[in-house]
CSV table of C-alpha atoms and ligand atoms in Angstrom, one decimal:
chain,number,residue,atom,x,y,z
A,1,UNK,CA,81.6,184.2,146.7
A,2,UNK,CA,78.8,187.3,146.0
A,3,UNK,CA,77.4,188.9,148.7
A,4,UNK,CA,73.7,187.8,150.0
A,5,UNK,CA,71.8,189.3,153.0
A,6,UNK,CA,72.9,187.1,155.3
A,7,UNK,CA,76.4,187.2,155.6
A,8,UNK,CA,76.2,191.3,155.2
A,9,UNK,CA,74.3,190.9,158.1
A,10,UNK,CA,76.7,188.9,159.5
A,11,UNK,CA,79.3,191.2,158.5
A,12,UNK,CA,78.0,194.7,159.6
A,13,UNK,CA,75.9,193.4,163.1
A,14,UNK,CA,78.8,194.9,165.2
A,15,UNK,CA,79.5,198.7,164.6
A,16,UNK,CA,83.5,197.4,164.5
A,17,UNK,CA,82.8,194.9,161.7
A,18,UNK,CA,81.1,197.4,159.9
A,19,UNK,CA,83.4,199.8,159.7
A,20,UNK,CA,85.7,197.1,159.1
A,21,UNK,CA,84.2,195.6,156.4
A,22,UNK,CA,84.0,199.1,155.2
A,23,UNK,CA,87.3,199.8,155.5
A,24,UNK,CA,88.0,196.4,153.7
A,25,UNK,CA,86.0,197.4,151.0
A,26,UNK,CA,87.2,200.4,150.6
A,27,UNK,CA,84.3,202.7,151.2
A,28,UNK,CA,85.8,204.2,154.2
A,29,UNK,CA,89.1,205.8,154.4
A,30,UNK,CA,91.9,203.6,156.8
A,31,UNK,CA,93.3,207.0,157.4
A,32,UNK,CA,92.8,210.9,157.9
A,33,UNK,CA,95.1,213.5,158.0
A,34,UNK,CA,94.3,216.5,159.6
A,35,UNK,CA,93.8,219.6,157.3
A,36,UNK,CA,95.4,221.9,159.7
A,37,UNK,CA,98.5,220.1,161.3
A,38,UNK,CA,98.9,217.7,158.3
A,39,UNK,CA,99.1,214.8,161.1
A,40,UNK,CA,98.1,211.3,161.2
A,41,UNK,CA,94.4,211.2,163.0
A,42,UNK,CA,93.6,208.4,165.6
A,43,UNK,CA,90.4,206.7,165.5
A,44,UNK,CA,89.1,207.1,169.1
A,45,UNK,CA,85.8,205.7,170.5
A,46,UNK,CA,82.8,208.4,170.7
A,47,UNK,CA,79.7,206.7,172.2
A,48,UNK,CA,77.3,210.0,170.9
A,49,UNK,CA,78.7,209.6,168.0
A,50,UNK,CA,76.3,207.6,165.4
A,51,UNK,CA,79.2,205.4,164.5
A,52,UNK,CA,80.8,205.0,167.6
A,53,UNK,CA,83.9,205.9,166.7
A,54,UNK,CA,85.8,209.0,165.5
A,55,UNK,CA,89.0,210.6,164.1
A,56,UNK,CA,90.5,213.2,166.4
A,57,UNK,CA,94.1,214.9,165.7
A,58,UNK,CA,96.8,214.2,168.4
A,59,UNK,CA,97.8,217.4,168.3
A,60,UNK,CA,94.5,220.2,167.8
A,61,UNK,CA,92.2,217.1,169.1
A,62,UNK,CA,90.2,218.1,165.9
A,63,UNK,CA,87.3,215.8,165.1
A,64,UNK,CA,86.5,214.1,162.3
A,65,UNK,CA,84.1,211.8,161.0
A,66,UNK,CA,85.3,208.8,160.1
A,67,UNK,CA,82.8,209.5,157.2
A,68,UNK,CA,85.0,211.4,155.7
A,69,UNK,CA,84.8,211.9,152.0
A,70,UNK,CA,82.9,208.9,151.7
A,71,UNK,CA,79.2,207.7,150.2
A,72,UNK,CA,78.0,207.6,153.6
A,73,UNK,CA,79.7,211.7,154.2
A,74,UNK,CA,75.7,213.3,154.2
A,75,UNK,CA,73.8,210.7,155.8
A,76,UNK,CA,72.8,210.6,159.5
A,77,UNK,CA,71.6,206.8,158.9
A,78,UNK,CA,73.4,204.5,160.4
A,79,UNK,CA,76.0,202.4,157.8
A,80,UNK,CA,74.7,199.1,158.4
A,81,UNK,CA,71.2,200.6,157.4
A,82,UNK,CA,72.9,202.3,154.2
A,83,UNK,CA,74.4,198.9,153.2
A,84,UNK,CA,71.4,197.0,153.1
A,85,UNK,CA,69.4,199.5,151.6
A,86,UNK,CA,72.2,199.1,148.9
A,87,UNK,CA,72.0,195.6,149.1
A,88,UNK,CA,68.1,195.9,148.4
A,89,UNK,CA,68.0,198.2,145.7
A,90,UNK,CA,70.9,196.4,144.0
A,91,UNK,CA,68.6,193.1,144.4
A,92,UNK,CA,65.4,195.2,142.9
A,93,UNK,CA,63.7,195.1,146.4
A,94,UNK,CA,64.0,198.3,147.4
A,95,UNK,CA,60.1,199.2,147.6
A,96,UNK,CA,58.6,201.7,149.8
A,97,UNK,CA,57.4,198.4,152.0
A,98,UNK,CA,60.6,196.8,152.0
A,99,UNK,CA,62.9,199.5,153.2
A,100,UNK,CA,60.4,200.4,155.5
A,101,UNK,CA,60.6,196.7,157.2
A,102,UNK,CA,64.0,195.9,156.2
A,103,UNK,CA,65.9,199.1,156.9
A,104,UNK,CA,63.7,201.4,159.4
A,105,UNK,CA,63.3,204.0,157.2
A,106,UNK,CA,60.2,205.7,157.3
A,107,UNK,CA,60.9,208.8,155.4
A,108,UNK,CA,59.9,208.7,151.5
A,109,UNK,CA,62.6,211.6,151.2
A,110,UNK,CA,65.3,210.2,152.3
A,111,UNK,CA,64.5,206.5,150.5
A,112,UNK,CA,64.2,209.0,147.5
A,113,UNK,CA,67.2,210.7,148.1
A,114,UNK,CA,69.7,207.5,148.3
A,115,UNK,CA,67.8,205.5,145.5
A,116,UNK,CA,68.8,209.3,143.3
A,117,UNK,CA,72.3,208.7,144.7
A,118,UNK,CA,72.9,205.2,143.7
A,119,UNK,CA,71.5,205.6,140.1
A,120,UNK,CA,73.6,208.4,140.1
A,121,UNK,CA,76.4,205.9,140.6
A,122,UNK,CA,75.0,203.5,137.5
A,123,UNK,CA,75.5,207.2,135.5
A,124,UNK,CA,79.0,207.8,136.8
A,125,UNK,CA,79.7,203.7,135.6
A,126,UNK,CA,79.2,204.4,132.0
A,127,UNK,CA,79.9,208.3,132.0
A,128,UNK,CA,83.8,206.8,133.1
A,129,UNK,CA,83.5,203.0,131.2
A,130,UNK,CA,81.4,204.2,127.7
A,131,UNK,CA,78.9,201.8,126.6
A,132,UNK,CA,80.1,200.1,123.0
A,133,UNK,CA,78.8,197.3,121.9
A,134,UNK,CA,79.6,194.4,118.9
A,135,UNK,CA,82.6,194.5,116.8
A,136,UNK,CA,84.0,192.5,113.7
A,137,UNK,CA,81.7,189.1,113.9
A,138,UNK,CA,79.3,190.2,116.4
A,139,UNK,CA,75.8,190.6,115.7
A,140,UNK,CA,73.6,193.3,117.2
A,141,UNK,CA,70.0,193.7,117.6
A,142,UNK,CA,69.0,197.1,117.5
A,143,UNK,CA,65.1,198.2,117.8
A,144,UNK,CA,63.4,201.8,118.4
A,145,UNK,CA,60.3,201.9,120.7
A,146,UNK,CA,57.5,204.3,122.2
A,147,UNK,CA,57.6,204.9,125.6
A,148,UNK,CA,56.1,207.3,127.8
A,149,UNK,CA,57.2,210.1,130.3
A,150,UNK,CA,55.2,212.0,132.8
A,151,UNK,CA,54.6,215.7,132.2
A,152,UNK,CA,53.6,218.4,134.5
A,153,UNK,CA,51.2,221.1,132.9
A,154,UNK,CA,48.8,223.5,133.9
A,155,UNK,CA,45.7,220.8,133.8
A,156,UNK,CA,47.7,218.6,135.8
A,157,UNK,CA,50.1,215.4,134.9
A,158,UNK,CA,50.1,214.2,131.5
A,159,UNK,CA,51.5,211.2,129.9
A,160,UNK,CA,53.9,212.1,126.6
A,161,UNK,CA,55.8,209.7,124.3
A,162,UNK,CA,59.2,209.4,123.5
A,163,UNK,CA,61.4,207.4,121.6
A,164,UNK,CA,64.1,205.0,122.8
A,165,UNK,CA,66.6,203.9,120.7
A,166,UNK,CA,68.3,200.7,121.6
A,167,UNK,CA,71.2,198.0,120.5
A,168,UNK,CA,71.8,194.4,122.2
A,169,UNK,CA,74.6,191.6,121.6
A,170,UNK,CA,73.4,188.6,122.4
A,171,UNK,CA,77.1,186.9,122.2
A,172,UNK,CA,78.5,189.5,125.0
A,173,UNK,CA,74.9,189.8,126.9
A,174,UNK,CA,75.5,193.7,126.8
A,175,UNK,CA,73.3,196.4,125.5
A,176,UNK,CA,72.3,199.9,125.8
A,177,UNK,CA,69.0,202.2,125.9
A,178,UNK,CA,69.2,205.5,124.8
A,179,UNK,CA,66.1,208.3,125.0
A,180,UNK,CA,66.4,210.2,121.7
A,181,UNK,CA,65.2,213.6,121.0
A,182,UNK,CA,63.8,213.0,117.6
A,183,UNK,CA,63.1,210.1,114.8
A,184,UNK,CA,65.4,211.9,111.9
A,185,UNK,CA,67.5,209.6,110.3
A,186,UNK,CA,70.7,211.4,111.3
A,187,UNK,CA,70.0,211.0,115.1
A,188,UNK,CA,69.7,207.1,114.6
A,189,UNK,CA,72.8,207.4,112.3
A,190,UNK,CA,74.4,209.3,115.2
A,191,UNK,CA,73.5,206.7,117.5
A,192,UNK,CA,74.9,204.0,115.9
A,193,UNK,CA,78.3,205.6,115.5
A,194,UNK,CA,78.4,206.2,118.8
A,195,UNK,CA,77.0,203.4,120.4
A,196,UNK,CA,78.1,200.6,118.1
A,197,UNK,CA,81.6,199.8,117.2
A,198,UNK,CA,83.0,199.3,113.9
A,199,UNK,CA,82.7,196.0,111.9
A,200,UNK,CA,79.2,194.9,113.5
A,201,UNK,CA,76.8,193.3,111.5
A,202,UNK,CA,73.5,194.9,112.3
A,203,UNK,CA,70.1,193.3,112.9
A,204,UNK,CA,67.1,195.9,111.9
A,205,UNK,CA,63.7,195.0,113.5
A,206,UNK,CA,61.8,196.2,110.1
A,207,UNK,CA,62.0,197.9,106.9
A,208,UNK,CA,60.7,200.8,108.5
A,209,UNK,CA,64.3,201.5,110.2
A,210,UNK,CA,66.5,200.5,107.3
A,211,UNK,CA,64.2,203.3,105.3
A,212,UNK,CA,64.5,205.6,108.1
A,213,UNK,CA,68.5,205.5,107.9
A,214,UNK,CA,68.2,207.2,104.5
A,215,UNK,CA,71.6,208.5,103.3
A,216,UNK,CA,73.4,207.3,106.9
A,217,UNK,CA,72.7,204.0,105.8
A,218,UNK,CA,75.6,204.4,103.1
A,219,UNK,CA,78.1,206.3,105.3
A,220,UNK,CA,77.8,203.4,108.4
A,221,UNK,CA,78.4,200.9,105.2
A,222,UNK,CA,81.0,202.1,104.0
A,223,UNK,CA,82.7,204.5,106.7
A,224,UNK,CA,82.0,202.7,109.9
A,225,UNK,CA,82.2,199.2,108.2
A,226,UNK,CA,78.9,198.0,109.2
A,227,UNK,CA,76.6,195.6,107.4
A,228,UNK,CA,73.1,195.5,108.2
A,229,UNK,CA,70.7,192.6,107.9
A,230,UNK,CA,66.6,193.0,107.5
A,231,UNK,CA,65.1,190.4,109.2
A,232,UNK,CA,63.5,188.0,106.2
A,233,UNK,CA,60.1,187.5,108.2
A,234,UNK,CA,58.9,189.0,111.4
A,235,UNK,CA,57.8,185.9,112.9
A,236,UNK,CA,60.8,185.1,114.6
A,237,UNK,CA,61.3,188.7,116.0
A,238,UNK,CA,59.7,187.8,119.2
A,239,UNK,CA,62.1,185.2,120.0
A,240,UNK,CA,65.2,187.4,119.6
A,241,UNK,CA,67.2,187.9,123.1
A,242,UNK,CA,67.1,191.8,122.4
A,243,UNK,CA,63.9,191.9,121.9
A,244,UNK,CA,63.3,190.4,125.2
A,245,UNK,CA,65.4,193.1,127.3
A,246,UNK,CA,63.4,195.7,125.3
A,247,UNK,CA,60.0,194.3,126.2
A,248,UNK,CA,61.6,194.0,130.0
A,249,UNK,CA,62.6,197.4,130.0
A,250,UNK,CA,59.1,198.7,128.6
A,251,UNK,CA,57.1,196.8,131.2
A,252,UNK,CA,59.2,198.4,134.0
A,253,UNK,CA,58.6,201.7,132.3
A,254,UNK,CA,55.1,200.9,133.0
A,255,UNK,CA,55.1,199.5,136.4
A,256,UNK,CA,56.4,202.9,137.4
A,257,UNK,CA,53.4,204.8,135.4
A,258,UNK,CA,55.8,206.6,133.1
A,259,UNK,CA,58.9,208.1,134.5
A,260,UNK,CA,59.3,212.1,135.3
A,261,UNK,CA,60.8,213.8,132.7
A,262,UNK,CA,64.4,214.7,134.3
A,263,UNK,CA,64.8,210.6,135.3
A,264,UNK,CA,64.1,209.6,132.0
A,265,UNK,CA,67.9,209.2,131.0
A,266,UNK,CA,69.0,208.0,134.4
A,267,UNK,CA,66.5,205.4,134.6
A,268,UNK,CA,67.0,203.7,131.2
A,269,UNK,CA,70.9,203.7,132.4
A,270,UNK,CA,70.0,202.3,135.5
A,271,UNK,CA,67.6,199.4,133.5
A,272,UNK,CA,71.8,199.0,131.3
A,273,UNK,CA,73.7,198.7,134.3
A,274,UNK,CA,71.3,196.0,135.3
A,275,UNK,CA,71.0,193.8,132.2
A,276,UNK,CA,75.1,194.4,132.6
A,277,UNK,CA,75.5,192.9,136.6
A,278,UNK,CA,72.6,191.4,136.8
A,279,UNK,CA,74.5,187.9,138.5
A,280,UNK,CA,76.1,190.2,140.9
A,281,UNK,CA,74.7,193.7,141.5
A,282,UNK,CA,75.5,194.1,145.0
A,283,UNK,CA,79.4,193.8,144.8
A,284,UNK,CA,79.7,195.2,141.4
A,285,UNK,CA,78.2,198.5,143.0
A,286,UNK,CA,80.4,198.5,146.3
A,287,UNK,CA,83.2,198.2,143.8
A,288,UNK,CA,81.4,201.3,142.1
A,289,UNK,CA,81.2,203.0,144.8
A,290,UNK,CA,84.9,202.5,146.2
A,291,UNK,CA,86.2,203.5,142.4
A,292,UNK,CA,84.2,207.1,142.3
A,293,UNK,CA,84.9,207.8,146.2
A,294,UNK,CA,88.7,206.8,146.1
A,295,UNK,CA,90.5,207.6,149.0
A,296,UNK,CA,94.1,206.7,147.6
A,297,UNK,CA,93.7,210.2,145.3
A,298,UNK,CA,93.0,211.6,148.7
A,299,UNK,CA,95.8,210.6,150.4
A,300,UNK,CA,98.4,213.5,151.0
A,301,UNK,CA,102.2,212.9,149.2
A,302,UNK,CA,104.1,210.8,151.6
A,303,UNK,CA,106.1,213.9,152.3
A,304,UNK,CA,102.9,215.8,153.9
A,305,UNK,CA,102.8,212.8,156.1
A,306,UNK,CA,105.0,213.5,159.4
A,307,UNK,CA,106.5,211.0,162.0
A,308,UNK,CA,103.2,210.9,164.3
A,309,UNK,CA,103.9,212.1,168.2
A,310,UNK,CA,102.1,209.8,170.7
A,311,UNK,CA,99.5,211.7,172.4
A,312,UNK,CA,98.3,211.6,175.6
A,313,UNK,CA,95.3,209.1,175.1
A,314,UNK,CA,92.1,209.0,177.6
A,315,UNK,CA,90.7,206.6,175.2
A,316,UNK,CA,91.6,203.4,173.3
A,317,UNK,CA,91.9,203.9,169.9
A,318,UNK,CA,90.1,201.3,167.3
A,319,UNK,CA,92.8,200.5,164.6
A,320,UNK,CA,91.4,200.5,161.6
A,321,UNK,CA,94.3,198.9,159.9
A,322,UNK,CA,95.0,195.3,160.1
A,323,UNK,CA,97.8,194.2,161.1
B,1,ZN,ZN1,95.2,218.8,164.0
């Protein structure tokens, strides 16, 4: 069953089920080594500490976070608070109000920072899982439109237009977004090579593209296999699913007044890896998140691992392992 607020709640009240249910997920580590005696760390309590607990080395008593390599390594907000700001952003509900209310965070900085952070994460999804759509007996929509971009200059901010390339498959439900730096034919050409997979029959939006695909029209044909179709009227354009996401994608372009220049390319990806877990956003980005901050590379060789001596304990450790 997906995650809702409730049972994270539930989950993460209690500073041990949080760090539980981290360790369960895998955004925490269940173990540290210590860099300089290469032993097994224990996870003592540490009431200053923001998380309660900490790992200290039975033989240098070194400390270490039990943050650790992790998402959460930078941040001085507490994890529960980090999780359901994940949880809210994942949701699409991560205003300035609602974090405020929802997560005590007052500071537009730091809401800035993590929201930066976790559409870096959408980035790293199709940076490590490339985004190819269609294939032999799929059809895909593809359609170019304007948007706009918000550009600092010497009189102030001004709005500029760019083109955005994108392709949808209605049978899969997955699509892509892509800023391009010019309208030459070759770049659309380009796009399509790299974006769509061989085989694809291609839906154009209007005689407009197929003219603008000029002489790459005959290399996807006939090199890359594809067959493109021109829409016989434009009244049913409307109605297509691809269109749809496109005029979603547009409006939310708007809502946020035109997008900064630099968060142009992370935002469309962020506006993919929506349409992509959109049922399910929450866990698909904890997933995310365990994948890129993996703590089994981490791990020393098992023969950097020594037989652990007991120390002499003043405090009872949490076990973070279950037995
Ligand atoms: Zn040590």
């Amino acid at each position: 069953m997906s995650t809702n607020l409730t049972s994270l709640t539930k989950d993460t009240h209690l500073i041990e089920d949080c760090l539980e249910y981290c360790k369960k997920k895998k955004l925490l580590s269940e173990k540290q080594i210590c860099l300089k005696c290469r032993f097994q760390c224990d996870l003592v309590s540490e009431p200053e500490n923001t998380d309660r607990y900490i790992w200290r080395c039975p033989i240098c008593h070194a400390h270490i976070s039990v943050r650790n390599g992790s998402i959460f390594e930078r941040s001085k907000l507490e994890l529960s608070t980090i999780l359901r700001f994940i949880y809210l952003w994942a949701y699409d509900m991560a205003s300035y109000k609602n974090i405020r209310r929802e997560c005590n965070i007052s500071s537009p900085y730091v809401i800035a920072e993590w929201t930066a952070s976790i559409r870096t994460l959408c980035n790293e999804y199709f940076f490590r899982n490339p985004c190819q759509i269609g294939g032999p007996e799929h059809t895909v929509e593809i359609d170019e439109s304007l948007y706009t971009r918000r550009q600092n200059n010497a009189d102030g901010c001004a709005e500029e237009p760019f083109w955005v390339f994108g392709g949808y498959d209605p049978a899969e439900k997955d699509g892509f977004l892509i800023a391009l730096p010019d309208q030459e034919s070759n770049t659309m050409m380009l796009m399509i090579k790299k974006y769509i997979l061989p085989g694809t029959t291609i839906l154009l939006d209007s005689q407009d593209a197929f003219d603008r695909l000029g002489e790459g029209y005959e290399y996807l044909t006939v090199e890359h296999f594809i067959k493109f179709v021109n829409p016989d009227s434009k009244s049913n354009i409307n109605q297509r699913p691809g269109q749809r996401i496109w005029r979603e994608a547009k409006s939310r372009n708007k809502n946020e007044c035109g997008l900064k220049n630099s968060l142009v390319d992370t935002y469309l990806t962020e506006f993919m890896w929506r349409q992509k877990f959109r049922d399910d956003t929450f866990d698909a980005l904890i997933n995310q998140i365990a994948c890129i901050y993996n703590f089994e590379q981490l791990a020393p060789p098992d023969s950097l691992v020594f037989v652990k001596q007991e120390p002499q304990k003043t405090e009872e450790p949490y076990n973070l392992v279950s037995s």
